[in-house]
Amino acid sequence: MRENVFKTLNGSTEEIGEFAYSCNACKQCAPLGACIAFRGIEGSLPMLHGSQGCATYIRRYLISHFREPMDIASSNFSEETTIFGGNRNFNTGIDNIISQYHPKVIAIASTCLSETIGEDVPRLIHEYKSIHHGQPDLPEMVFASTPSYQGTHYDGFLEAVCAAVKALAKTSGKTDGHINVFSNFISPEDIRHLKEITSDFGIDAMVFPDYSDTLDSTSWDHYYRIPKGGTSLADLRRSADAIVSIELGYILNSGGRNGKLKENVKSQSAGEYLEKAFGVHCQKTGLPIGINESDKFFKLLSLITHKDIPEKYQMQRGRLIDLYVDGHKYVSGKRAMIYGEEDLVVALAAFAAEVGIQPVFCFTGGESGKLEQTLRKTLGDLYPEGAVIGQGMSFGRAERIAQEMNLDLLIGNSKGYYIARKLDIPIVRTGFPIHDRIGAQHNRILGYEGTAILFENIVNTLLENIQRKSPIGYKYM
């Protein structure tokens, strides 16, 4: 992993460091992200083609964030499999999944081990289907190439989204009037909010991936091996007949894994694939956090539907502006460190800048090579002079930079807690992962309402920090 750190001075960008090591990386592995996306398909069971340890680690990590059970199958590589290949383990694993889970989809992601020995998983799938041709209720099979040593969990998530669309989208030859919404790596609560927004516009929308129920379910009377919910196979198949695709995110996987595209191979997002393969127009907009970015999203929906923005959301926008006025004096001029997935960092930085918080240190574990230029374009005149931007960064390196930044606030996932604790700086937890608080699956930050929740959380965190450090007890702030 190579860390690149840049600082902006007098309108120009200066590279201030390049470090070929990682200490507590600001990322997780690619198959972990793929498993989350695959849980957004109805009746799907994720399977890792690799060692049992990968599945165990990822299950435990995701359960701690979503607080939900998480079954992930494995082809269970051994020393023998590593040498002679995993064909037999693959077939046995698929047989066991079908007999025990009866899934509609088996969603397969590769790991370091299977990728290193050069396993041809599409061939294994083809051979399995040929052997079992004519077998009733044979599940669909989707494969995403996600070696852990290449890219991040965000890359794995996006790779899985595109792989599912490639495997399942079929055209009937005519447009059916619906739109595709590729929702990005967001919380189950934010997915529900997106579906609410499209419903209020009267839009027939396919929201994918939809793990709003599969990773945030109700309390069960008995255990469901495959939870109910997810984007249906029918919706995924008809995604090729949509009038338009909306993708939330500016960077997505456009930089390729580790910022390096294979020769003559362009990395594609799901929307880009549908546009190229089926002529479905693709519109990209940022994650709708803050007024400016939310306005872009709502105006895009209004343009597509030829409808006015519902009064409900105009009122939410007005209340958010009023909230900004109420809280501006508490946040104005505060210096923030913002970190996480690349598109989330861009959206959070844009929101922070519009409320008066200076996003002076923004970093990510991603290596697209596009973070700094995307921040400049999105923030425009609000881009802070002297900002430090890091890609492929670890928290070890981030801590040393943060010590020199005179920060007031951290905004990001719970992996930044150690920096916040050491430097005695308040932290607002958002994004993934959040392991030291409950409710991460209910963390809403999208749209005007989500932004209001986030803004209140930030202001109250800053006020609590003032009260905590004050030698005098204040009741009015």
CSV table of C-alpha atoms in Angstrom, one decimal:
chain,number,residue,atom,x,y,z
A,1,MET,CA,0.0,0.0,0.0
A,2,ARG,CA,1.4,3.4,-1.0
A,3,GLU,CA,0.3,6.5,0.8
A,4,ASN,CA,0.3,9.8,-1.1
A,5,VAL,CA,-0.2,13.0,0.8
A,6,PHE,CA,-0.7,16.4,-0.8
A,7,LYS,CA,-1.0,19.9,0.6
A,8,THR,CA,-2.7,22.9,-1.2
A,9,LEU,CA,-0.9,26.2,-0.9
A,10,ASN,CA,-1.5,29.4,-2.9
A,11,GLY,CA,-3.8,27.6,-5.2
A,12,SER,CA,-1.3,24.9,-6.2
A,13,THR,CA,-0.9,21.3,-5.0
A,14,GLU,CA,2.4,20.2,-3.4
A,15,GLU,CA,3.2,16.6,-2.6
A,16,ILE,CA,4.5,16.4,0.9
A,17,GLY,CA,5.0,12.8,1.4
A,18,GLU,CA,5.0,9.3,-0.2
A,19,PHE,CA,5.2,6.3,2.1
A,20,ALA,CA,5.2,2.7,1.1
A,21,TYR,CA,3.8,1.2,4.3
A,22,SER,CA,0.6,1.0,6.3
A,23,CYS,CA,-0.2,1.1,10.0
A,24,ASN,CA,-3.9,0.6,10.7
A,25,ALA,CA,-5.1,1.2,7.2
A,26,CYS,CA,-8.1,3.4,6.5
A,27,LYS,CA,-9.8,0.5,4.6
A,28,GLN,CA,-10.9,-3.1,4.9
A,29,CYS,CA,-10.5,-5.9,2.3
A,30,ALA,CA,-12.3,-6.0,-1.0
A,31,PRO,CA,-14.4,-9.2,-0.5
A,32,LEU,CA,-15.8,-7.7,2.7
A,33,GLY,CA,-17.4,-4.9,0.7
A,34,ALA,CA,-18.6,-7.4,-1.9
A,35,CYS,CA,-20.4,-9.4,0.8
A,36,ILE,CA,-22.3,-6.2,1.8
A,37,ALA,CA,-23.4,-5.5,-1.7
A,38,PHE,CA,-24.4,-9.1,-2.3
A,39,ARG,CA,-26.6,-9.0,0.7
A,40,GLY,CA,-28.6,-6.4,-1.2
A,41,ILE,CA,-29.9,-9.0,-3.7
A,42,GLU,CA,-33.1,-10.9,-2.7
A,43,GLY,CA,-32.6,-14.5,-1.8
A,44,SER,CA,-28.8,-14.2,-2.1
A,45,LEU,CA,-26.1,-16.0,-0.1
A,46,PRO,CA,-22.5,-14.7,-0.4
A,47,MET,CA,-19.7,-17.2,-0.9
A,48,LEU,CA,-16.0,-16.6,-0.7
A,49,HIS,CA,-13.8,-18.8,-2.9
A,50,GLY,CA,-10.8,-19.1,-0.5
A,51,SER,CA,-10.0,-20.0,3.0
A,52,GLN,CA,-12.5,-20.3,5.9
A,53,GLY,CA,-10.7,-17.6,7.9
A,54,CYS,CA,-11.7,-15.0,5.4
A,55,ALA,CA,-15.4,-15.8,5.8
A,56,THR,CA,-15.1,-15.9,9.6
A,57,TYR,CA,-13.3,-12.6,9.8
A,58,ILE,CA,-15.7,-10.8,7.5
A,59,ARG,CA,-18.8,-12.3,9.3
A,60,ARG,CA,-17.5,-11.1,12.6
A,61,TYR,CA,-16.6,-7.6,11.3
A,62,LEU,CA,-20.0,-7.0,9.7
A,63,ILE,CA,-22.0,-8.4,12.6
A,64,SER,CA,-20.2,-5.9,14.9
A,65,HIS,CA,-21.3,-3.0,12.7
A,66,PHE,CA,-24.8,-4.0,11.6
A,67,ARG,CA,-25.7,-6.0,14.7
A,68,GLU,CA,-27.4,-8.6,12.5
A,69,PRO,CA,-26.5,-12.3,11.8
A,70,MET,CA,-24.5,-12.7,8.7
A,71,ASP,CA,-24.0,-16.1,7.0
A,72,ILE,CA,-21.1,-16.3,4.5
A,73,ALA,CA,-20.2,-19.5,2.8
A,74,SER,CA,-16.7,-20.6,1.9
A,75,SER,CA,-15.0,-23.1,-0.4
A,76,ASN,CA,-12.6,-23.7,2.5
A,77,PHE,CA,-9.2,-23.8,0.8
A,78,SER,CA,-6.6,-26.1,2.4
A,79,GLU,CA,-2.9,-26.6,1.6
A,80,GLU,CA,-3.8,-29.2,-1.0
A,81,THR,CA,-6.4,-26.9,-2.6
A,82,THR,CA,-3.8,-24.1,-2.8
A,83,ILE,CA,-1.5,-26.4,-4.8
A,84,PHE,CA,-3.9,-28.3,-7.0
A,85,GLY,CA,-6.7,-25.8,-7.3
A,86,GLY,CA,-10.2,-25.4,-5.8
A,87,ASN,CA,-12.4,-27.0,-8.4
A,88,ARG,CA,-13.6,-29.8,-6.1
A,89,ASN,CA,-14.0,-27.5,-3.1
A,90,PHE,CA,-16.0,-25.1,-5.3
A,91,ASN,CA,-18.4,-27.7,-6.5
A,92,THR,CA,-18.9,-29.2,-3.0
A,93,GLY,CA,-19.5,-25.7,-1.6
A,94,ILE,CA,-22.1,-24.9,-4.2
A,95,ASP,CA,-23.8,-28.3,-3.5
A,96,ASN,CA,-23.9,-27.6,0.2
A,97,ILE,CA,-25.3,-24.1,-0.2
A,98,ILE,CA,-28.1,-25.3,-2.5
A,99,SER,CA,-29.1,-28.2,-0.2
A,100,GLN,CA,-29.0,-26.2,3.0
A,101,TYR,CA,-30.0,-22.6,2.0
A,102,HIS,CA,-32.0,-23.0,-1.2
A,103,PRO,CA,-30.9,-19.5,-2.4
A,104,LYS,CA,-32.1,-17.7,-5.5
A,105,VAL,CA,-28.6,-16.4,-6.0
A,106,ILE,CA,-25.2,-17.6,-5.0
A,107,ALA,CA,-23.0,-14.5,-5.1
A,108,ILE,CA,-19.3,-15.5,-5.2
A,109,ALA,CA,-16.3,-13.3,-4.4
A,110,SER,CA,-12.7,-14.2,-4.7
A,111,THR,CA,-10.0,-13.8,-2.0
A,112,CYS,CA,-6.3,-13.4,-2.0
A,113,LEU,CA,-5.6,-17.1,-2.1
A,114,SER,CA,-7.8,-18.0,-5.1
A,115,GLU,CA,-6.7,-15.0,-7.0
A,116,THR,CA,-3.0,-15.7,-6.3
A,117,ILE,CA,-3.1,-19.2,-7.7
A,118,GLY,CA,-5.1,-18.0,-10.7
A,119,GLU,CA,-8.5,-19.6,-10.2
A,120,ASP,CA,-10.8,-19.1,-13.2
A,121,VAL,CA,-14.0,-18.8,-11.3
A,122,PRO,CA,-16.2,-18.0,-14.4
A,123,ARG,CA,-15.0,-21.3,-15.8
A,124,LEU,CA,-15.8,-23.1,-12.6
A,125,ILE,CA,-19.3,-21.6,-12.7
A,126,HIS,CA,-19.8,-22.6,-16.3
A,127,GLU,CA,-18.6,-26.2,-15.6
A,128,TYR,CA,-20.9,-26.5,-12.6
A,129,LYS,CA,-23.9,-25.3,-14.6
A,130,SER,CA,-23.0,-27.7,-17.5
A,131,ILE,CA,-22.9,-30.7,-15.1
A,132,HIS,CA,-26.2,-29.7,-13.5
A,133,HIS,CA,-28.0,-28.6,-16.6
A,134,GLY,CA,-31.7,-29.3,-16.3
A,135,GLN,CA,-31.6,-29.4,-12.5
A,136,PRO,CA,-34.8,-27.7,-11.3
A,137,ASP,CA,-34.4,-24.4,-9.3
A,138,LEU,CA,-30.7,-24.0,-10.0
A,139,PRO,CA,-29.8,-20.7,-8.5
A,140,GLU,CA,-28.3,-17.8,-10.4
A,141,MET,CA,-24.6,-17.4,-9.9
A,142,VAL,CA,-22.8,-14.0,-9.8
A,143,PHE,CA,-19.0,-13.6,-9.5
A,144,ALA,CA,-17.0,-10.6,-8.5
A,145,SER,CA,-13.2,-10.6,-8.7
A,146,THR,CA,-12.1,-9.1,-5.3
A,147,PRO,CA,-8.5,-9.9,-4.3
A,148,SER,CA,-7.9,-8.5,-0.9
A,149,TYR,CA,-4.4,-7.2,-1.9
A,150,GLN,CA,-5.9,-4.9,-4.6
A,151,GLY,CA,-8.3,-2.1,-3.7
A,152,THR,CA,-10.4,-1.5,-0.7
A,153,HIS,CA,-13.8,-2.7,0.7
A,154,TYR,CA,-15.3,0.2,-1.3
A,155,ASP,CA,-13.8,-1.1,-4.5
A,156,GLY,CA,-15.1,-4.6,-3.6
A,157,PHE,CA,-18.5,-3.2,-3.0
A,158,LEU,CA,-18.6,-1.4,-6.4
A,159,GLU,CA,-17.2,-4.4,-8.2
A,160,ALA,CA,-19.9,-6.6,-6.7
A,161,VAL,CA,-22.7,-4.1,-7.8
A,162,CYS,CA,-21.4,-4.1,-11.3
A,163,ALA,CA,-20.9,-7.9,-11.4
A,164,ALA,CA,-24.5,-8.5,-10.4
A,165,VAL,CA,-25.8,-6.2,-13.0
A,166,LYS,CA,-23.6,-7.7,-15.7
A,167,ALA,CA,-24.7,-11.2,-14.8
A,168,LEU,CA,-28.5,-10.5,-14.4
A,169,ALA,CA,-29.5,-7.5,-16.6
A,170,LYS,CA,-31.5,-8.6,-19.7
A,171,THR,CA,-33.3,-6.4,-22.1
A,172,SER,CA,-36.8,-7.0,-23.4
A,173,GLY,CA,-36.1,-4.6,-26.3
A,174,LYS,CA,-38.3,-1.8,-25.0
A,175,THR,CA,-38.1,0.7,-22.2
A,176,ASP,CA,-40.5,0.1,-19.4
A,177,GLY,CA,-40.4,3.6,-17.8
A,178,HIS,CA,-38.6,2.9,-14.6
A,179,ILE,CA,-35.2,4.3,-13.4
A,180,ASN,CA,-32.2,2.6,-11.7
A,181,VAL,CA,-30.8,4.1,-8.6
A,182,PHE,CA,-27.4,2.8,-7.6
A,183,SER,CA,-27.3,3.8,-4.0
A,184,ASN,CA,-23.6,3.5,-3.1
A,185,PHE,CA,-22.2,2.2,0.2
A,186,ILE,CA,-24.7,3.8,2.6
A,187,SER,CA,-26.6,2.7,5.7
A,188,PRO,CA,-29.8,0.6,5.7
A,189,GLU,CA,-31.6,3.7,7.0
A,190,ASP,CA,-30.4,5.8,4.2
A,191,ILE,CA,-31.5,3.2,1.7
A,192,ARG,CA,-35.0,3.3,3.1
A,193,HIS,CA,-34.9,7.1,2.8
A,194,LEU,CA,-33.9,6.9,-0.8
A,195,LYS,CA,-36.8,4.6,-1.5
A,196,GLU,CA,-39.1,7.0,0.3
A,197,ILE,CA,-37.9,9.9,-1.8
A,198,THR,CA,-38.3,8.1,-5.1
A,199,SER,CA,-41.8,6.9,-4.0
A,200,ASP,CA,-42.8,10.5,-3.1
A,201,PHE,CA,-41.8,11.5,-6.6
A,202,GLY,CA,-44.0,8.7,-8.0
A,203,ILE,CA,-41.0,7.0,-9.5
A,204,ASP,CA,-40.9,3.3,-10.4
A,205,ALA,CA,-37.3,2.8,-9.1
A,206,MET,CA,-35.0,-0.1,-8.8
A,207,VAL,CA,-32.7,0.8,-5.8
A,208,PHE,CA,-29.6,-1.4,-5.8
A,209,PRO,CA,-28.1,-2.8,-3.7
A,210,ASP,CA,-31.0,-2.8,-1.1
A,211,TYR,CA,-29.8,-4.3,2.1
A,212,SER,CA,-32.2,-2.1,4.2
A,213,ASP,CA,-34.0,-5.3,5.5
A,214,THR,CA,-31.4,-8.0,5.1
A,215,LEU,CA,-28.8,-6.1,7.2
A,216,ASP,CA,-31.4,-4.3,9.5
A,217,SER,CA,-34.2,-6.7,10.1
A,218,THR,CA,-36.8,-7.0,12.8
A,219,SER,CA,-36.6,-9.3,15.9
A,220,TRP,CA,-37.3,-12.9,14.7
A,221,ASP,CA,-39.3,-15.7,16.3
A,222,HIS,CA,-37.0,-18.1,14.4
A,223,TYR,CA,-33.8,-17.9,12.5
A,224,TYR,CA,-33.8,-17.1,8.8
A,225,ARG,CA,-30.7,-18.4,7.0
A,226,ILE,CA,-31.4,-15.9,4.2
A,227,PRO,CA,-33.3,-12.9,5.6
A,228,LYS,CA,-36.2,-11.4,3.6
A,229,GLY,CA,-35.6,-8.3,1.5
A,230,GLY,CA,-33.2,-7.1,-1.1
A,231,THR,CA,-33.5,-6.0,-4.7
A,232,SER,CA,-35.5,-8.6,-6.6
A,233,LEU,CA,-34.1,-10.6,-9.5
A,234,ALA,CA,-36.9,-9.3,-11.6
A,235,ASP,CA,-35.8,-5.7,-11.0
A,236,LEU,CA,-32.1,-6.5,-11.7
A,237,ARG,CA,-33.1,-8.2,-14.9
A,238,ARG,CA,-35.2,-5.2,-16.1
A,239,SER,CA,-32.4,-2.8,-15.2
A,240,ALA,CA,-31.4,-3.0,-18.9
A,241,ASP,CA,-34.8,-1.5,-19.8
A,242,ALA,CA,-34.7,1.6,-17.6
A,243,ILE,CA,-35.0,5.1,-19.0
A,244,VAL,CA,-32.0,6.3,-16.9
A,245,SER,CA,-29.6,5.2,-14.2
A,246,ILE,CA,-28.7,7.5,-11.3
A,247,GLU,CA,-25.4,6.8,-9.6
A,248,LEU,CA,-24.6,8.4,-6.3
A,249,GLY,CA,-20.9,9.2,-6.2
A,250,TYR,CA,-18.4,11.1,-8.3
A,251,ILE,CA,-15.4,8.9,-8.0
A,252,LEU,CA,-16.9,5.4,-7.6
A,253,ASN,CA,-14.4,2.9,-9.2
A,254,SER,CA,-13.3,5.3,-12.0
A,255,GLY,CA,-9.7,5.3,-10.8
A,256,GLY,CA,-9.4,1.5,-10.9
A,257,ARG,CA,-8.1,-0.5,-8.0
A,258,ASN,CA,-5.1,1.1,-6.4
A,259,GLY,CA,-5.5,3.8,-9.0
A,260,LYS,CA,-4.1,1.6,-11.7
A,261,LEU,CA,-6.2,0.4,-14.6
A,262,LYS,CA,-5.1,-2.7,-16.4
A,263,GLU,CA,-3.9,-2.1,-20.0
A,264,ASN,CA,-6.8,-1.8,-22.4
A,265,VAL,CA,-9.3,-2.5,-19.6
A,266,LYS,CA,-11.4,0.3,-18.3
A,267,SER,CA,-13.0,-0.1,-14.9
A,268,GLN,CA,-16.8,0.3,-15.2
A,269,SER,CA,-19.5,1.2,-12.7
A,270,ALA,CA,-22.9,-0.5,-13.0
A,271,GLY,CA,-24.4,2.6,-14.6
A,272,GLU,CA,-21.6,2.9,-17.1
A,273,TYR,CA,-22.0,-0.8,-18.1
A,274,LEU,CA,-25.8,-0.4,-18.7
A,275,GLU,CA,-25.2,2.7,-20.8
A,276,LYS,CA,-22.6,0.9,-23.0
A,277,ALA,CA,-24.3,-2.4,-23.2
A,278,PHE,CA,-28.0,-1.4,-23.4
A,279,GLY,CA,-28.0,2.4,-24.1
A,280,VAL,CA,-29.4,3.3,-20.6
A,281,HIS,CA,-28.4,6.9,-20.0
A,282,CYS,CA,-26.3,7.2,-16.8
A,283,GLN,CA,-26.4,10.3,-14.6
A,284,LYS,CA,-23.9,10.7,-11.8
A,285,THR,CA,-24.5,13.0,-8.8
A,286,GLY,CA,-22.8,13.1,-5.4
A,287,LEU,CA,-24.0,11.6,-2.2
A,288,PRO,CA,-26.8,14.0,-1.2
A,289,ILE,CA,-25.3,15.4,2.1
A,290,GLY,CA,-25.7,19.1,2.8
A,291,ILE,CA,-27.9,21.6,1.0
A,292,ASN,CA,-25.9,21.9,-2.2
A,293,GLU,CA,-25.4,18.3,-2.9
A,294,SER,CA,-29.0,17.4,-1.9
A,295,ASP,CA,-30.3,20.2,-4.2
A,296,LYS,CA,-28.5,18.5,-7.1
A,297,PHE,CA,-30.1,15.2,-6.4
A,298,PHE,CA,-33.6,16.5,-5.9
A,299,LYS,CA,-33.3,18.7,-9.0
A,300,LEU,CA,-32.2,15.7,-11.0
A,301,LEU,CA,-35.2,13.7,-9.9
A,302,SER,CA,-37.4,16.7,-10.8
A,303,LEU,CA,-35.8,16.9,-14.2
A,304,ILE,CA,-36.2,13.2,-14.9
A,305,THR,CA,-39.9,13.0,-13.8
A,306,HIS,CA,-40.9,16.5,-15.0
A,307,LYS,CA,-42.5,17.0,-11.6
A,308,ASP,CA,-41.9,19.7,-8.9
A,309,ILE,CA,-40.0,18.7,-5.8
A,310,PRO,CA,-42.7,17.6,-3.3
A,311,GLU,CA,-43.6,20.2,-0.7
A,312,LYS,CA,-42.5,17.7,2.0
A,313,TYR,CA,-38.9,18.1,0.9
A,314,GLN,CA,-39.1,21.8,0.3
A,315,MET,CA,-40.2,22.1,4.0
A,316,GLN,CA,-37.3,19.9,5.1
A,317,ARG,CA,-34.9,22.1,3.2
A,318,GLY,CA,-36.3,25.2,4.8
A,319,ARG,CA,-36.0,23.7,8.3
A,320,LEU,CA,-32.4,22.7,7.5
A,321,ILE,CA,-31.5,26.3,6.5
A,322,ASP,CA,-33.1,27.5,9.8
A,323,LEU,CA,-31.1,24.9,11.7
A,324,TYR,CA,-27.9,26.1,10.0
A,325,VAL,CA,-28.7,29.6,11.2
A,326,ASP,CA,-29.2,28.4,14.7
A,327,GLY,CA,-26.0,26.4,14.9
A,328,HIS,CA,-23.7,28.4,12.7
A,329,LYS,CA,-22.0,30.2,15.6
A,330,TYR,CA,-20.9,26.9,17.1
A,331,VAL,CA,-19.3,25.5,14.0
A,332,SER,CA,-17.9,28.5,12.2
A,333,GLY,CA,-14.2,28.3,11.7
A,334,LYS,CA,-13.8,24.9,13.2
A,335,ARG,CA,-11.1,22.8,11.6
A,336,ALA,CA,-12.0,19.2,10.8
A,337,MET,CA,-10.4,15.9,9.8
A,338,ILE,CA,-12.7,13.9,7.5
A,339,TYR,CA,-12.0,10.4,6.5
A,340,GLY,CA,-13.5,7.2,5.1
A,341,GLU,CA,-14.6,6.0,1.6
A,342,GLU,CA,-13.7,8.5,-1.1
A,343,ASP,CA,-17.2,9.5,-2.2
A,344,LEU,CA,-18.2,9.8,1.4
A,345,VAL,CA,-15.2,12.1,2.2
A,346,VAL,CA,-16.2,14.3,-0.8
A,347,ALA,CA,-19.8,14.6,0.4
A,348,LEU,CA,-18.9,15.2,4.0
A,349,ALA,CA,-16.3,17.8,3.1
A,350,ALA,CA,-18.8,19.7,0.8
A,351,PHE,CA,-21.3,19.7,3.7
A,352,ALA,CA,-18.7,20.8,6.2
A,353,ALA,CA,-17.6,23.7,4.0
A,354,GLU,CA,-21.1,25.0,3.4
A,355,VAL,CA,-21.8,25.2,7.2
A,356,GLY,CA,-18.5,27.0,8.0
A,357,ILE,CA,-16.4,24.0,9.1
A,358,GLN,CA,-13.0,23.9,7.4
A,359,PRO,CA,-12.2,20.4,6.0
A,360,VAL,CA,-8.5,21.0,6.4
A,361,PHE,CA,-7.4,17.3,6.5
A,362,CYS,CA,-9.3,14.8,4.2
A,363,PHE,CA,-8.0,11.3,3.7
A,364,THR,CA,-9.0,7.9,2.5
A,365,GLY,CA,-7.6,4.4,2.2
A,366,GLY,CA,-8.7,4.4,-1.5
A,367,GLU,CA,-6.2,5.0,-4.2
A,368,SER,CA,-8.2,6.3,-7.1
A,369,GLY,CA,-5.9,9.3,-7.5
A,370,LYS,CA,-9.0,11.5,-7.9
A,371,LEU,CA,-9.8,12.6,-4.4
A,372,GLU,CA,-8.0,16.0,-4.5
A,373,GLN,CA,-9.3,17.0,-7.9
A,374,THR,CA,-12.9,15.9,-7.0
A,375,LEU,CA,-12.8,17.9,-3.7
A,376,ARG,CA,-11.6,20.9,-5.6
A,377,LYS,CA,-14.4,20.6,-8.2
A,378,THR,CA,-17.1,19.9,-5.7
A,379,LEU,CA,-16.2,22.5,-3.1
A,380,GLY,CA,-15.3,25.2,-5.6
A,381,ASP,CA,-14.5,28.5,-3.8
A,382,LEU,CA,-15.1,26.8,-0.4
A,383,TYR,CA,-12.0,24.6,-0.9
A,384,PRO,CA,-9.8,25.5,2.1
A,385,GLU,CA,-6.3,27.0,1.5
A,386,GLY,CA,-3.7,24.7,3.0
A,387,ALA,CA,-5.8,21.6,3.0
A,388,VAL,CA,-4.0,18.3,3.4
A,389,ILE,CA,-5.4,15.5,1.2
A,390,GLY,CA,-4.3,11.9,1.6
A,391,GLN,CA,-5.0,8.8,-0.5
A,392,GLY,CA,-4.0,5.2,0.4
A,393,MET,CA,-3.5,6.5,3.9
A,394,SER,CA,-3.2,4.7,7.2
A,395,PHE,CA,-4.4,6.0,10.5
A,396,GLY,CA,-0.8,5.7,11.7
A,397,ARG,CA,0.3,8.3,9.2
A,398,ALA,CA,-2.8,10.3,9.7
A,399,GLU,CA,-2.1,10.6,13.4
A,400,ARG,CA,1.3,12.2,12.9
A,401,ILE,CA,-0.3,14.7,10.4
A,402,ALA,CA,-3.2,15.5,12.7
A,403,GLN,CA,-0.8,16.4,15.6
A,404,GLU,CA,0.3,19.4,13.5
A,405,MET,CA,-3.1,20.5,12.2
A,406,ASN,CA,-4.7,22.2,15.3
A,407,LEU,CA,-7.9,20.3,14.7
A,408,ASP,CA,-11.3,20.8,16.5
A,409,LEU,CA,-13.2,17.9,15.2
A,410,LEU,CA,-13.0,14.4,13.6
A,411,ILE,CA,-15.7,13.2,11.3
A,412,GLY,CA,-15.6,9.6,10.2
A,413,ASN,CA,-15.8,6.0,11.3
A,414,SER,CA,-14.9,4.5,14.6
A,415,LYS,CA,-11.4,3.6,13.5
A,416,GLY,CA,-10.4,7.2,14.1
A,417,TYR,CA,-11.2,6.9,17.8
A,418,TYR,CA,-7.6,6.3,18.8
A,419,ILE,CA,-6.5,9.6,17.2
A,420,ALA,CA,-9.4,11.4,18.9
A,421,ARG,CA,-8.5,9.9,22.2
A,422,LYS,CA,-4.8,10.6,22.0
A,423,LEU,CA,-5.3,14.2,20.8
A,424,ASP,CA,-8.3,14.8,23.0
A,425,ILE,CA,-10.4,15.9,20.0
A,426,PRO,CA,-14.2,15.1,19.7
A,427,ILE,CA,-15.3,12.7,17.1
A,428,VAL,CA,-18.6,12.4,15.2
A,429,ARG,CA,-19.0,8.8,14.1
A,430,THR,CA,-20.4,8.2,10.6
A,431,GLY,CA,-19.7,5.8,7.8
A,432,PHE,CA,-18.2,2.3,8.1
A,433,PRO,CA,-17.2,0.7,10.4
A,434,ILE,CA,-18.8,1.8,13.7
A,435,HIS,CA,-18.0,-0.8,16.3
A,436,ASP,CA,-18.0,1.2,19.5
A,437,ARG,CA,-21.5,2.4,19.4
A,438,ILE,CA,-24.9,0.8,18.5
A,439,GLY,CA,-27.2,2.1,15.8
A,440,ALA,CA,-24.8,2.3,12.9
A,441,GLN,CA,-27.5,0.7,10.7
A,442,HIS,CA,-29.8,3.5,11.6
A,443,ASN,CA,-27.3,6.3,10.9
A,444,ARG,CA,-29.1,8.6,8.5
A,445,ILE,CA,-27.1,11.3,6.7
A,446,LEU,CA,-28.6,11.6,3.2
A,447,GLY,CA,-31.1,14.3,2.1
A,448,TYR,CA,-32.2,17.3,4.0
A,449,GLU,CA,-33.4,15.3,7.0
A,450,GLY,CA,-30.3,13.2,7.2
A,451,THR,CA,-28.1,16.3,7.0
A,452,ALA,CA,-30.1,17.9,9.8
A,453,ILE,CA,-29.5,14.9,12.0
A,454,LEU,CA,-25.8,15.0,11.1
A,455,PHE,CA,-25.5,18.8,11.7
A,456,GLU,CA,-27.2,18.4,15.1
A,457,ASN,CA,-24.9,15.6,16.0
A,458,ILE,CA,-21.8,17.7,15.1
A,459,VAL,CA,-23.0,20.8,17.0
A,460,ASN,CA,-24.0,18.9,20.1
A,461,THR,CA,-20.7,17.0,20.1
A,462,LEU,CA,-18.8,20.3,20.0
A,463,LEU,CA,-21.0,21.7,22.8
A,464,GLU,CA,-20.5,18.6,24.9
A,465,ASN,CA,-16.7,18.9,24.5
A,466,ILE,CA,-16.8,22.6,25.7
A,467,GLN,CA,-18.8,21.6,28.7
A,468,ARG,CA,-16.6,18.6,29.5
A,469,LYS,CA,-13.4,20.7,29.4
A,470,SER,CA,-14.9,23.8,31.2
A,471,PRO,CA,-14.0,24.3,34.9
A,472,ILE,CA,-17.4,25.9,35.2
A,473,GLY,CA,-20.7,24.1,34.6
A,474,TYR,CA,-22.8,25.8,31.9
A,475,LYS,CA,-26.4,25.0,31.3
A,476,TYR,CA,-26.9,27.6,28.4
A,477,MET,CA,-24.6,27.4,25.4
